[in-house]
PDB file of C-alpha atoms in Angstrom:
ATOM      1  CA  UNK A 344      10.307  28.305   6.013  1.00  0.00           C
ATOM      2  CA  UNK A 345       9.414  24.948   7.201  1.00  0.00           C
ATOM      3  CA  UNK A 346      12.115  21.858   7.587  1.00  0.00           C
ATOM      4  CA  UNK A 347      11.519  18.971   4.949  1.00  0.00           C
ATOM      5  CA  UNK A 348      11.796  15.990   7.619  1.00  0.00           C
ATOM      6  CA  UNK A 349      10.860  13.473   4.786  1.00  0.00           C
ATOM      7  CA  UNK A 350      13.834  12.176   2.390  1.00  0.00           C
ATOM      8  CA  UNK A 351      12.006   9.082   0.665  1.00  0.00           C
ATOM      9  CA  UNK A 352       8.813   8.196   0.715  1.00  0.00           C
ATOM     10  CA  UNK A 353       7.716   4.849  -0.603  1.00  0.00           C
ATOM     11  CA  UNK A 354       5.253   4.151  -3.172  1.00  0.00           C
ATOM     12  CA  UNK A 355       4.726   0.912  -4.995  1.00  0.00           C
ATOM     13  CA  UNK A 356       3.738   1.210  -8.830  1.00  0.00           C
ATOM     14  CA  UNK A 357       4.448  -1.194 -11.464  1.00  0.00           C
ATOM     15  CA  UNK A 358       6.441  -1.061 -14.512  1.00  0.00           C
ATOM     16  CA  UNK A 359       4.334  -2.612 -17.219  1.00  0.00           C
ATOM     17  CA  UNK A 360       6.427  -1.911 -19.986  1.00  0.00           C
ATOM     18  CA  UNK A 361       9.323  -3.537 -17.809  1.00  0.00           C
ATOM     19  CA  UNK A 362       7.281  -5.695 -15.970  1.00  0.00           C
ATOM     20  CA  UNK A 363       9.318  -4.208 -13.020  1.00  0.00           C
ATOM     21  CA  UNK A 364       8.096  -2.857  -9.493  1.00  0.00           C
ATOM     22  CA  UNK A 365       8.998   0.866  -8.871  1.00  0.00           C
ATOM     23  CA  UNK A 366       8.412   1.600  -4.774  1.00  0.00           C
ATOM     24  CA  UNK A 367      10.706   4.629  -3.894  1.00  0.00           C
ATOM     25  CA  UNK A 368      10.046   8.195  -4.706  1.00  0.00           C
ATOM     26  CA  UNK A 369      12.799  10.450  -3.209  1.00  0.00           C
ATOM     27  CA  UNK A 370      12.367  13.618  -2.029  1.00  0.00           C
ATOM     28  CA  UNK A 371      14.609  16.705  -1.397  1.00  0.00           C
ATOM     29  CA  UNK A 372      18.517  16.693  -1.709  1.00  0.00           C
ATOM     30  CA  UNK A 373      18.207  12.954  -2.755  1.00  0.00           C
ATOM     31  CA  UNK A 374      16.593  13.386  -5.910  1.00  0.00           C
ATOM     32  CA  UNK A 375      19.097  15.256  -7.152  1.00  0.00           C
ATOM     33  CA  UNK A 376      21.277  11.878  -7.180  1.00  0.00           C
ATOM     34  CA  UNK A 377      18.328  10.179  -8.870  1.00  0.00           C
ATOM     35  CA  UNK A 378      17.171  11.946 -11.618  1.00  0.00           C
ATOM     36  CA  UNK A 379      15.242   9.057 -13.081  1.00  0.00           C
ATOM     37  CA  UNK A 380      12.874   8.657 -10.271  1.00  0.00           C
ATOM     38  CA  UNK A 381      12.335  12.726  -9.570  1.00  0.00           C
ATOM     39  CA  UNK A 382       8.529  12.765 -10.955  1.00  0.00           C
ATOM     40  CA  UNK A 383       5.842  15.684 -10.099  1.00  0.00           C
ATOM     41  CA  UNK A 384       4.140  14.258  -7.275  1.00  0.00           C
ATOM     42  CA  UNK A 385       0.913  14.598  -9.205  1.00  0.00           C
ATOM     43  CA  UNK A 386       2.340  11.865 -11.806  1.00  0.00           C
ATOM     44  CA  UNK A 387       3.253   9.577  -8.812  1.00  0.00           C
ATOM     45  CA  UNK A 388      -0.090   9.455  -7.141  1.00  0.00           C
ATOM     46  CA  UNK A 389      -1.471   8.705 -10.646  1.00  0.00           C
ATOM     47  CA  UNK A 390       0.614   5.582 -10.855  1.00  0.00           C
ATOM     48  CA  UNK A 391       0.085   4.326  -7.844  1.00  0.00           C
ATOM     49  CA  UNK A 392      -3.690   4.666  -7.773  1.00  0.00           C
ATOM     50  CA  UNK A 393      -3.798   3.468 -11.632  1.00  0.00           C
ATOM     51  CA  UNK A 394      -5.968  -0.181 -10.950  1.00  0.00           C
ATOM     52  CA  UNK A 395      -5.903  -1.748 -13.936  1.00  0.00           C
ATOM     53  CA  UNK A 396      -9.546  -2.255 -15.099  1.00  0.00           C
ATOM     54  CA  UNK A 397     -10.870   1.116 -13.464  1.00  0.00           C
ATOM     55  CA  UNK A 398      -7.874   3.385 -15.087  1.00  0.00           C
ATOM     56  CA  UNK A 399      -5.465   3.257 -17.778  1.00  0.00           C
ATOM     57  CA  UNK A 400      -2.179   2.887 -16.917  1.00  0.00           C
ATOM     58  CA  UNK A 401      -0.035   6.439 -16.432  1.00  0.00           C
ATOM     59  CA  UNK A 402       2.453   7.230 -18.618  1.00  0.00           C
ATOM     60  CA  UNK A 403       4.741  10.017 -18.570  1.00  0.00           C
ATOM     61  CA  UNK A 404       9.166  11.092 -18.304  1.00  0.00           C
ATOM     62  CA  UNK A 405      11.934  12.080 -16.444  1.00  0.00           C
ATOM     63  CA  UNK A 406      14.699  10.854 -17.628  1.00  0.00           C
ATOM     64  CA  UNK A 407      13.273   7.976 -19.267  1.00  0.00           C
ATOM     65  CA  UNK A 408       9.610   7.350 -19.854  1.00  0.00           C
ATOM     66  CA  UNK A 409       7.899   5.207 -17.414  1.00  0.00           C
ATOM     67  CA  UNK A 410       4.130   2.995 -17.929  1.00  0.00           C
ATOM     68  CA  UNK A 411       3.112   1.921 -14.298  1.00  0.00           C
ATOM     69  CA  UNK A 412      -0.175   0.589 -12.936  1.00  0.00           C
ATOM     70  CA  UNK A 413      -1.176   0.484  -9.412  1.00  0.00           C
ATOM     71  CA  UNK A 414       1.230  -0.303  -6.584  1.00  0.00           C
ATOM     72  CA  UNK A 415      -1.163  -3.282  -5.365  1.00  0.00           C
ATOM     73  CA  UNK A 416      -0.964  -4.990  -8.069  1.00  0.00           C
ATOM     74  CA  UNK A 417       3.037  -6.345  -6.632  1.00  0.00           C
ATOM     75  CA  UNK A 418       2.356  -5.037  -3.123  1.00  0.00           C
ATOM     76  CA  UNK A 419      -1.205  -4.402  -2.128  1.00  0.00           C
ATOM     77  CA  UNK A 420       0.449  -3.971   1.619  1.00  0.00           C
ATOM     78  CA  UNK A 421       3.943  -2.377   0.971  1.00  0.00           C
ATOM     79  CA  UNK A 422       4.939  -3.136   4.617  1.00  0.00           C
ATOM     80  CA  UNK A 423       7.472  -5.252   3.982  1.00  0.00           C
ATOM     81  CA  UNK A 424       8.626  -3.169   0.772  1.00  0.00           C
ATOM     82  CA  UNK A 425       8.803  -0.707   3.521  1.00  0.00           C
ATOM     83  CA  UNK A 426      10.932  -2.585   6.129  1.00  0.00           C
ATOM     84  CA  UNK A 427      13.585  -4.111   3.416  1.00  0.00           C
ATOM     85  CA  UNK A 428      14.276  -0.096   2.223  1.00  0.00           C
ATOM     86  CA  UNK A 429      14.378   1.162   5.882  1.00  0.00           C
ATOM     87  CA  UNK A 430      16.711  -1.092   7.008  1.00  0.00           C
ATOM     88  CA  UNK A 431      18.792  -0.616   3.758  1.00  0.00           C
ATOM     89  CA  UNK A 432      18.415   3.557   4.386  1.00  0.00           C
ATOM     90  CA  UNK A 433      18.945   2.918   8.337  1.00  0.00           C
ATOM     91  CA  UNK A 434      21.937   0.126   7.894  1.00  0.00           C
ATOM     92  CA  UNK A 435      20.027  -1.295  10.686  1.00  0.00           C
ATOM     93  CA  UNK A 436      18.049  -4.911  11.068  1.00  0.00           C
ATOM     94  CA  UNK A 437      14.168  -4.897  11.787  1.00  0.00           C
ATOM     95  CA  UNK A 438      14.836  -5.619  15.719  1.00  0.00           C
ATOM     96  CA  UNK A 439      14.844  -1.922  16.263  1.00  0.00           C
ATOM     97  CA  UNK A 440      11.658  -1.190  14.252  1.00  0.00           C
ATOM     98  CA  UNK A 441       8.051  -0.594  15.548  1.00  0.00           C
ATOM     99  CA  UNK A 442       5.578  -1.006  12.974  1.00  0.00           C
ATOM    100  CA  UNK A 443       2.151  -0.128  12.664  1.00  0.00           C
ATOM    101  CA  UNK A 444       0.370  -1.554   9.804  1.00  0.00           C
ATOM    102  CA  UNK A 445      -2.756   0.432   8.962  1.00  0.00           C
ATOM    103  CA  UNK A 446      -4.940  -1.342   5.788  1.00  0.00           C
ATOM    104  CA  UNK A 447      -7.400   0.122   3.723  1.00  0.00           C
ATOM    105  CA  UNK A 448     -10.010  -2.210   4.374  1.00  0.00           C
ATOM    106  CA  UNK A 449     -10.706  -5.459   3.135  1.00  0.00           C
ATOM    107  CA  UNK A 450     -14.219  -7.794   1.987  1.00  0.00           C
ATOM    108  CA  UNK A 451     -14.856 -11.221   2.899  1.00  0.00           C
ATOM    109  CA  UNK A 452     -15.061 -12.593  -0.103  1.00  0.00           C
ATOM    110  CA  UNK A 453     -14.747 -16.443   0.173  1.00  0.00           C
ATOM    111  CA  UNK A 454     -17.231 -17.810  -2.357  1.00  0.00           C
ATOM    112  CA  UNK A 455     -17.755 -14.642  -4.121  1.00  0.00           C
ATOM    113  CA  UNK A 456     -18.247 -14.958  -7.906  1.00  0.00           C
ATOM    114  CA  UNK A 457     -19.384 -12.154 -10.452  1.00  0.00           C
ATOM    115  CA  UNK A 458     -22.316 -11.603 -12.125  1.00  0.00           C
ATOM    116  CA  UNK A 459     -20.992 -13.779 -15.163  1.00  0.00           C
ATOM    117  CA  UNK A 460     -19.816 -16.774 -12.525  1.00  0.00           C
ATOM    118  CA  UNK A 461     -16.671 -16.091 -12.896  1.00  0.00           C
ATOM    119  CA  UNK A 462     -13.860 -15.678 -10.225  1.00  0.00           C
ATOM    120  CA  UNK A 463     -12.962 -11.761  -9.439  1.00  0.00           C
ATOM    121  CA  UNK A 464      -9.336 -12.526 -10.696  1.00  0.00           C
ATOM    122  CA  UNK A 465      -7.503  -8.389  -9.445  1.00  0.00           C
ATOM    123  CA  UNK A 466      -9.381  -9.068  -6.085  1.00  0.00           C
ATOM    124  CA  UNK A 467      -8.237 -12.460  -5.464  1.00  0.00           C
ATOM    125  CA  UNK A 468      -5.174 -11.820  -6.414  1.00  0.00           C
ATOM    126  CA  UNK A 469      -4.467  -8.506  -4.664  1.00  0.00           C
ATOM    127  CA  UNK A 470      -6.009 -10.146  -1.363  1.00  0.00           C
ATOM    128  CA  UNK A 471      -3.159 -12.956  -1.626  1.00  0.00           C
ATOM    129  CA  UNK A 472      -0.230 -10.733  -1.805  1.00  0.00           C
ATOM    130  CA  UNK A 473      -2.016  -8.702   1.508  1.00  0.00           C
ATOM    131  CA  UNK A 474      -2.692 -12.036   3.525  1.00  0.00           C
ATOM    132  CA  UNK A 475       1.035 -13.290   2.169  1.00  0.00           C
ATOM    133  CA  UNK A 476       2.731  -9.973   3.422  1.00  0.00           C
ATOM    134  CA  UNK A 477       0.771  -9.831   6.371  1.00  0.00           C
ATOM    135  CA  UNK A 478       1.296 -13.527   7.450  1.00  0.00           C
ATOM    136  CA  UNK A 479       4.943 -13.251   6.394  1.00  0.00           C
ATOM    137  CA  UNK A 480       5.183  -9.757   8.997  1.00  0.00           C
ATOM    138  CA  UNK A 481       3.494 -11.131  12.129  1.00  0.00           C
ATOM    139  CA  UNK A 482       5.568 -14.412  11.916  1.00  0.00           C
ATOM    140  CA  UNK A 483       9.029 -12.739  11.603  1.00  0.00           C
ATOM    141  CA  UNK A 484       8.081 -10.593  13.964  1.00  0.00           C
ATOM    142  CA  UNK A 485       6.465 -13.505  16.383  1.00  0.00           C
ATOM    143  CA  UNK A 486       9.850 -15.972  15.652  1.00  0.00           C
ATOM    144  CA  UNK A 487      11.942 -13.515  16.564  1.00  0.00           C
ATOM    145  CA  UNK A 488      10.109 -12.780  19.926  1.00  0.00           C
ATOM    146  CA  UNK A 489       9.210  -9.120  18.827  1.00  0.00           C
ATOM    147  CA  UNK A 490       5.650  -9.575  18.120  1.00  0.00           C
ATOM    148  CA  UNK A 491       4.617  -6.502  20.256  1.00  0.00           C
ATOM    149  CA  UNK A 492       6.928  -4.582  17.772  1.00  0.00           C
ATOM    150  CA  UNK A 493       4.138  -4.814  14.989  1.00  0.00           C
ATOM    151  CA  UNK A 494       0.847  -4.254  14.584  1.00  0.00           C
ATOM    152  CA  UNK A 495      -1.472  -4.758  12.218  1.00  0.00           C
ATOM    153  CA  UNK A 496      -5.118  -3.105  11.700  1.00  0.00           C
ATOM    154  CA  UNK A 497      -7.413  -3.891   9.527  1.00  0.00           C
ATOM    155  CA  UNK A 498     -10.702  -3.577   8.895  1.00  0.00           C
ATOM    156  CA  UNK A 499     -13.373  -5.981   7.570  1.00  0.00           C
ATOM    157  CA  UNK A 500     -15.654  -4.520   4.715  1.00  0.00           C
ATOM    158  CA  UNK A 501     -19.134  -5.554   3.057  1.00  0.00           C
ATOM    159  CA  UNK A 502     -18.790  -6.015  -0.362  1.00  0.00           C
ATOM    160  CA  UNK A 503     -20.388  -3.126  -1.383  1.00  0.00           C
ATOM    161  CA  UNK A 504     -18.332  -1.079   0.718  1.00  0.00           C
ATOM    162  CA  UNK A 505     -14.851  -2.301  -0.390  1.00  0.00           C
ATOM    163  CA  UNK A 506     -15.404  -2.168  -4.190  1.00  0.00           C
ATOM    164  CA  UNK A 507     -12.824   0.319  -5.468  1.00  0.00           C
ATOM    165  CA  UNK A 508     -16.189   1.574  -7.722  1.00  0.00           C
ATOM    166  CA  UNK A 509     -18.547   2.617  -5.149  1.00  0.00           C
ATOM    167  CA  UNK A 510     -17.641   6.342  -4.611  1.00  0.00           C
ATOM    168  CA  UNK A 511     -21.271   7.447  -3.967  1.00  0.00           C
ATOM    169  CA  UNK A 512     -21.647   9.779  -1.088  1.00  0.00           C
ATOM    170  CA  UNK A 513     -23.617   7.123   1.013  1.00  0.00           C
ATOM    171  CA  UNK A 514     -20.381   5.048   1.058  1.00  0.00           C
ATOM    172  CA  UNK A 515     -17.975   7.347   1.729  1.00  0.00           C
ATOM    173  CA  UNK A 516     -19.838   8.597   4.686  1.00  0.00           C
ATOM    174  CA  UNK A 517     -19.604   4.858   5.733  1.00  0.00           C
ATOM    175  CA  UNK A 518     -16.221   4.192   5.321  1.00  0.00           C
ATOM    176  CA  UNK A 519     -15.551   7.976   7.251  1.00  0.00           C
ATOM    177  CA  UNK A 520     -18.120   6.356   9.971  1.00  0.00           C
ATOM    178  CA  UNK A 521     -16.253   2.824  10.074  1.00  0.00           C
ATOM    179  CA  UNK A 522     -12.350   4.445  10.176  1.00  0.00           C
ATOM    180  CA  UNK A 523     -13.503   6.449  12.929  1.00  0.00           C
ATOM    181  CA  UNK A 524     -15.284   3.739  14.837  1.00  0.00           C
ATOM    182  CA  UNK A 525     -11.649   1.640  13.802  1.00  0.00           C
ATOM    183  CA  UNK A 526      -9.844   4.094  15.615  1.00  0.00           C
ATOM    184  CA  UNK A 527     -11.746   4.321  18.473  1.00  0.00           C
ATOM    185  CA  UNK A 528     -11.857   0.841  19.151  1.00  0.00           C
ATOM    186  CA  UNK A 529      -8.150   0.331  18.314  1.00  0.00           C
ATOM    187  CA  UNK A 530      -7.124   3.032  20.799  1.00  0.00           C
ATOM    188  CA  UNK A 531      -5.389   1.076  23.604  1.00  0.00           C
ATOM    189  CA  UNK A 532      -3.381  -0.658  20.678  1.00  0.00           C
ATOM    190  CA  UNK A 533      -2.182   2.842  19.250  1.00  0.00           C
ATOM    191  CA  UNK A 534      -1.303   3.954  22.717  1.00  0.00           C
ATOM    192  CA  UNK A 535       0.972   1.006  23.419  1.00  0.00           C
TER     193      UNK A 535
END
């Protein structure tokens, strides 16, 4: 029988009905303690994937019913999300922590209007709280003369191949083809 070596797992989904950001799923003997936050994991991913003008938001219960949207749309990079409940979990500060950051991608899209003129609101605004977090990361880090304790990768996109939309075989052979190349070239990094 294999050893669950995972207790909590952190996903970011947001409350709409509450207007409320819900990032921790726990797992195991913790969830018993929790009740409120045991969800199928089925019901989880569907939150956290649910980007508001591409999917309703997901509803369903556990011990009280819950209406969340996408996790990006409070935390598009849940790093720091991630370091604030690890050293809460660990009782520990951020000196002892090596991070590695891994996005999902990201377009250049300085100047970028829609077809109608108008400004692409969800990806402006999702890019500001990645370049916030991010910024906010590697400074800490930097300050605190720990900057080789995180690391950061991310990949520049086209615009065709970062809309959320564009599931076509063509592009997902191209994304495959650019995270491999991203790990190839990032090697050294991942070794150190």
């Amino acid at each position: 029988m294999p050893t669950l070596l995972m207790t909590s797992c952190l996903l970011s989904s947001t409350e709409t009905t509450h207007l409320s950001l819900v990032i921790k799923l726990e797992l195991g003997p913790k969830a018993k303690r929790h009740r409120s936050m045991d969800a199928p994991l089925a019901d989880v991913c569907r939150a956290t994937s649910a980007a508001p003008y591409y999917f309703p938001p997901h509803n369903f219960e556990t011990t009280k019913p819950f209406n969340l949207v996408d996790g990006g749309v409070a935390a598009n990079n849940p790093t720091f999300l991630a370091v604030c409940e690890a050293m809460k979990e660990q009782k520990t500060d951020f000196h002892k922590f090596v991070i590695l950051s891994l996005g999902t991608g990201a377009a250049n899209e300085s100047g970028k209007l829609e077809d109608d003129n108008s400004a692409p609101l969800l990806d402006i605004l999702m890019t500001a709280s990645d370049e916030m977090t991010e910024m906010y990361m590697s400074k800490v880090f930097q300050y605190s003369g720990l900057e080789q304790n995180y690391t950061r990768i991310q990949v520049e996109l086209k615009h065709s191949e970062a809309k959320m939309d564009n599931s076509s075989k063509e592009n997902l052979e191209s994304l495959q083809k650019i995270g491999q190349n991203l790990a190839k070239n990032n090697d050294a990094k991942l070794e150190e």
